[in-house]
């Protein structure tokens, strides 16, 4: 039996669940009637090679480790590092002022006078490496593209472009990216996944309780644009890890578990809908025209 065949069977089970979920969400006034066919009868060859629950748990654990999925908060870290050790204060001080430096067009001058900090040994935890990536990626991004935020009549676009990044930020940035296994660019994890914090001690993922640790501009839309993905990841929470086992419930015709899972998915989708309904108050569309 080929891997392709097993994949098609697994996909078929997923389609049944997804179709039932969609039908229920579109017609919530009717009672839920879940159809779980007997896959053992439909695909006897496939289920002749079933794995144990213990094997499945180990497989899911490997996937979670590979893609850094937290069992409770999905793709988010349990907590984000908000500031690097004092050794790296020269970087952090620039980030404290980054929105204003970008607005005034004075960032490049500040970067040129940065010292070269060669203390990578102090970035000895994953949370510190992630924070270092946020800090350096924002500085690099602003160094290259920050000029578009400033209008100077006596400069043309060619004069504002840079051909190289100063070694003071280029060398540590490459080190951090290599350690994390990601490209030397600003990406979703930089701005959405590793750069958020709760506003209160009530660690609830909801509107108004999340904000950015650092930012590149003074635009309120920057906060909303990056907080929404973080909030959605947090709302999904441990649902992702449970979805890995939904095929076991389908195979065993455990309707109670399947219905509970669909109900949880429904609740998540309703919270997403509420976020989207408030998106316009968090993100001013005209901000992207500036």
Coordinates of C-alpha atoms in Angstrom, one line a residue, residues 33-250:
X33 CA -26.7 15.2 12.4
X34 CA -23.2 13.9 12.1
X35 CA -22.5 11.2 9.5
X36 CA -19.5 9.1 10.3
X37 CA -19.1 6.3 7.8
X38 CA -17.4 3.0 8.8
X39 CA -14.0 3.7 7.2
X40 CA -12.8 0.2 8.2
X41 CA -15.4 -1.3 5.8
X42 CA -14.7 1.2 3.1
X43 CA -10.9 0.9 3.3
X44 CA -10.0 -2.5 4.9
X45 CA -6.5 -2.5 3.5
X46 CA -5.7 0.9 5.0
X47 CA -6.9 0.0 8.5
X48 CA -5.1 -3.3 8.4
X49 CA -2.0 -1.2 9.1
X50 CA -3.3 1.0 11.8
X51 CA -1.0 2.6 14.4
X52 CA -1.4 2.6 18.1
X53 CA -2.5 5.7 20.0
X54 CA 0.9 5.8 21.6
X55 CA 2.6 5.9 18.2
X56 CA 0.2 8.6 17.1
X57 CA 1.1 10.7 20.1
X58 CA 4.8 10.4 19.4
X59 CA 4.2 11.3 15.8
X60 CA 2.2 14.4 16.8
X61 CA 5.0 15.4 19.2
X62 CA 7.5 15.2 16.5
X63 CA 5.4 17.4 14.2
X64 CA 4.9 19.9 17.1
X65 CA 8.7 20.0 17.7
X66 CA 9.5 20.4 14.1
X67 CA 7.1 23.3 13.5
X68 CA 7.5 24.7 17.1
X69 CA 3.8 24.3 17.8
X70 CA 2.9 24.9 21.5
X71 CA 0.2 22.5 22.7
X72 CA -1.6 25.5 24.4
X73 CA -1.0 28.6 22.3
X74 CA -0.5 27.1 18.8
X75 CA 2.3 28.9 16.9
X76 CA 2.8 31.6 19.6
X77 CA 5.5 31.2 22.3
X78 CA 4.2 30.8 25.8
X79 CA 5.7 34.2 26.6
X80 CA 7.7 36.8 24.6
X81 CA 11.0 38.3 25.6
X82 CA 10.4 42.1 25.8
X83 CA 14.0 43.2 26.2
X84 CA 17.5 41.7 25.7
X85 CA 20.1 41.7 28.4
X86 CA 21.9 45.0 29.1
X87 CA 24.8 44.0 26.9
X88 CA 22.6 44.7 23.9
X89 CA 21.2 48.0 25.2
X90 CA 22.6 49.9 22.1
X91 CA 20.2 47.9 19.9
X92 CA 17.3 48.2 22.3
X93 CA 17.7 51.9 22.7
X94 CA 17.4 52.3 18.9
X95 CA 14.3 50.2 18.9
X96 CA 12.8 52.4 21.7
X97 CA 13.1 55.4 19.4
X98 CA 12.6 53.6 16.1
X99 CA 9.2 55.1 15.1
X100 CA 10.6 58.7 15.7
X101 CA 13.9 57.9 14.0
X102 CA 12.1 56.6 10.9
X103 CA 9.8 59.6 10.9
X104 CA 12.7 62.1 11.1
X105 CA 14.9 60.1 8.7
X106 CA 17.8 60.0 11.2
X107 CA 18.0 56.2 11.7
X108 CA 20.9 55.6 9.4
X109 CA 23.1 58.0 11.2
X110 CA 22.4 56.3 14.5
X111 CA 23.2 52.9 13.1
X112 CA 26.5 54.1 11.7
X113 CA 27.6 54.9 15.3
X114 CA 26.5 51.6 16.8
X115 CA 29.3 49.5 18.3
X116 CA 29.9 46.0 17.0
X117 CA 28.6 43.7 19.8
X118 CA 30.2 40.3 19.6
X119 CA 28.6 38.6 22.5
X120 CA 26.5 36.0 20.8
X121 CA 27.2 33.6 23.6
X122 CA 24.7 35.6 25.7
X123 CA 21.9 34.8 23.3
X124 CA 21.8 31.3 24.8
X125 CA 18.0 30.8 25.0
X126 CA 15.4 30.5 22.2
X127 CA 13.4 33.5 23.6
X128 CA 16.5 35.7 23.5
X129 CA 17.3 34.6 19.9
X130 CA 13.7 35.5 18.9
X131 CA 13.9 38.9 20.6
X132 CA 17.2 39.6 18.9
X133 CA 15.7 38.7 15.6
X134 CA 12.8 41.1 16.2
X135 CA 15.2 43.9 17.2
X136 CA 17.7 43.4 14.4
X137 CA 15.2 42.7 11.7
X138 CA 13.3 45.9 12.4
X139 CA 16.5 48.0 12.4
X140 CA 17.6 46.4 9.1
X141 CA 14.2 46.8 7.5
X142 CA 14.1 50.5 8.6
X143 CA 17.7 51.1 7.5
X144 CA 16.9 49.9 4.0
X145 CA 13.3 51.1 3.5
X146 CA 12.8 53.8 6.2
X147 CA 13.5 56.5 3.8
X148 CA 10.1 56.0 2.1
X149 CA 8.5 57.5 5.3
X150 CA 10.4 60.8 4.8
X151 CA 10.0 63.2 2.0
X152 CA 13.0 65.4 1.1
X153 CA 12.7 67.5 -2.0
X154 CA 16.5 67.7 -2.4
X155 CA 17.0 64.0 -2.6
X156 CA 15.9 61.6 -5.3
X157 CA 15.0 57.9 -4.8
X158 CA 18.4 56.7 -6.0
X159 CA 20.3 58.7 -3.4
X160 CA 18.2 57.2 -0.6
X161 CA 18.8 53.6 -1.6
X162 CA 21.5 51.6 0.2
X163 CA 23.8 48.9 -1.3
X164 CA 25.0 47.3 2.0
X165 CA 24.1 46.9 5.6
X166 CA 26.6 48.1 8.3
X167 CA 28.6 45.3 9.9
X168 CA 27.4 46.4 13.3
X169 CA 23.9 45.0 12.5
X170 CA 24.6 42.7 9.5
X171 CA 26.9 40.3 11.4
X172 CA 24.7 39.7 14.4
X173 CA 21.6 39.6 12.3
X174 CA 23.1 36.8 10.1
X175 CA 24.2 34.9 13.3
X176 CA 20.7 35.1 14.8
X177 CA 18.9 34.1 11.6
X178 CA 21.3 31.1 11.1
X179 CA 20.6 29.9 14.7
X180 CA 16.8 30.2 14.2
X181 CA 16.9 28.7 10.7
X182 CA 15.1 31.6 9.0
X183 CA 15.9 34.0 6.2
X184 CA 17.6 37.4 6.9
X185 CA 14.3 39.3 6.3
X186 CA 11.4 40.7 8.3
X187 CA 8.7 38.0 8.2
X188 CA 5.5 37.0 9.9
X189 CA 7.2 35.5 13.0
X190 CA 9.1 38.8 13.4
X191 CA 6.1 41.0 13.5
X192 CA 3.2 38.8 14.5
X193 CA 4.4 35.8 16.5
X194 CA 7.3 37.0 18.6
X195 CA 6.4 40.7 19.1
X196 CA 3.2 40.8 21.2
X197 CA 2.4 41.1 24.9
X198 CA -0.7 41.2 27.1
X199 CA -1.8 44.6 28.3
X200 CA -3.1 43.2 31.6
X201 CA -2.4 40.3 34.0
X202 CA -5.5 38.7 32.7
X203 CA -3.8 36.6 30.0
X204 CA -6.9 36.4 27.7
X205 CA -6.6 36.6 23.9
X206 CA -9.3 39.1 23.2
X207 CA -9.7 42.5 21.6
X208 CA -8.1 45.2 23.6
X209 CA -5.8 43.0 25.7
X210 CA -2.9 42.6 23.3
X211 CA -0.4 45.1 21.9
X212 CA 3.1 45.1 20.3
X213 CA 6.3 45.0 22.2
X214 CA 8.1 47.1 19.6
X215 CA 7.1 48.9 16.4
X216 CA 8.6 50.7 13.4
X217 CA 6.1 53.5 13.0
X218 CA 3.7 55.7 14.9
X219 CA 0.8 54.5 12.9
X220 CA -2.0 52.9 15.0
X221 CA -2.7 50.6 12.1
X222 CA 0.7 48.9 12.5
X223 CA -0.5 47.6 15.9
X224 CA -3.8 46.3 14.7
X225 CA -2.3 44.8 11.5
X226 CA 0.1 42.6 13.5
X227 CA -1.9 42.0 16.6
X228 CA -4.9 40.4 14.8
X229 CA -2.8 37.3 13.6
X230 CA -1.3 36.9 17.1
X231 CA -4.8 37.1 18.6
X232 CA -6.1 34.5 16.2
X233 CA -3.3 32.1 17.0
X234 CA -3.9 32.5 20.7
X235 CA -7.7 31.9 20.3
X236 CA -7.1 28.7 18.4
X237 CA -5.0 27.6 21.3
X238 CA -4.8 23.9 22.0
X239 CA -7.4 23.1 19.3
X240 CA -4.7 22.5 16.8
X241 CA -3.0 19.7 18.8
X242 CA -6.4 18.0 19.3
X243 CA -7.2 18.1 15.6
X244 CA -4.3 15.8 15.0
X245 CA -6.3 13.1 16.7
X246 CA -9.7 13.7 15.0
X247 CA -9.1 10.9 12.5
X248 CA -8.9 8.5 15.4
X249 CA -12.3 9.6 16.5
X250 CA -13.7 9.2 13.0

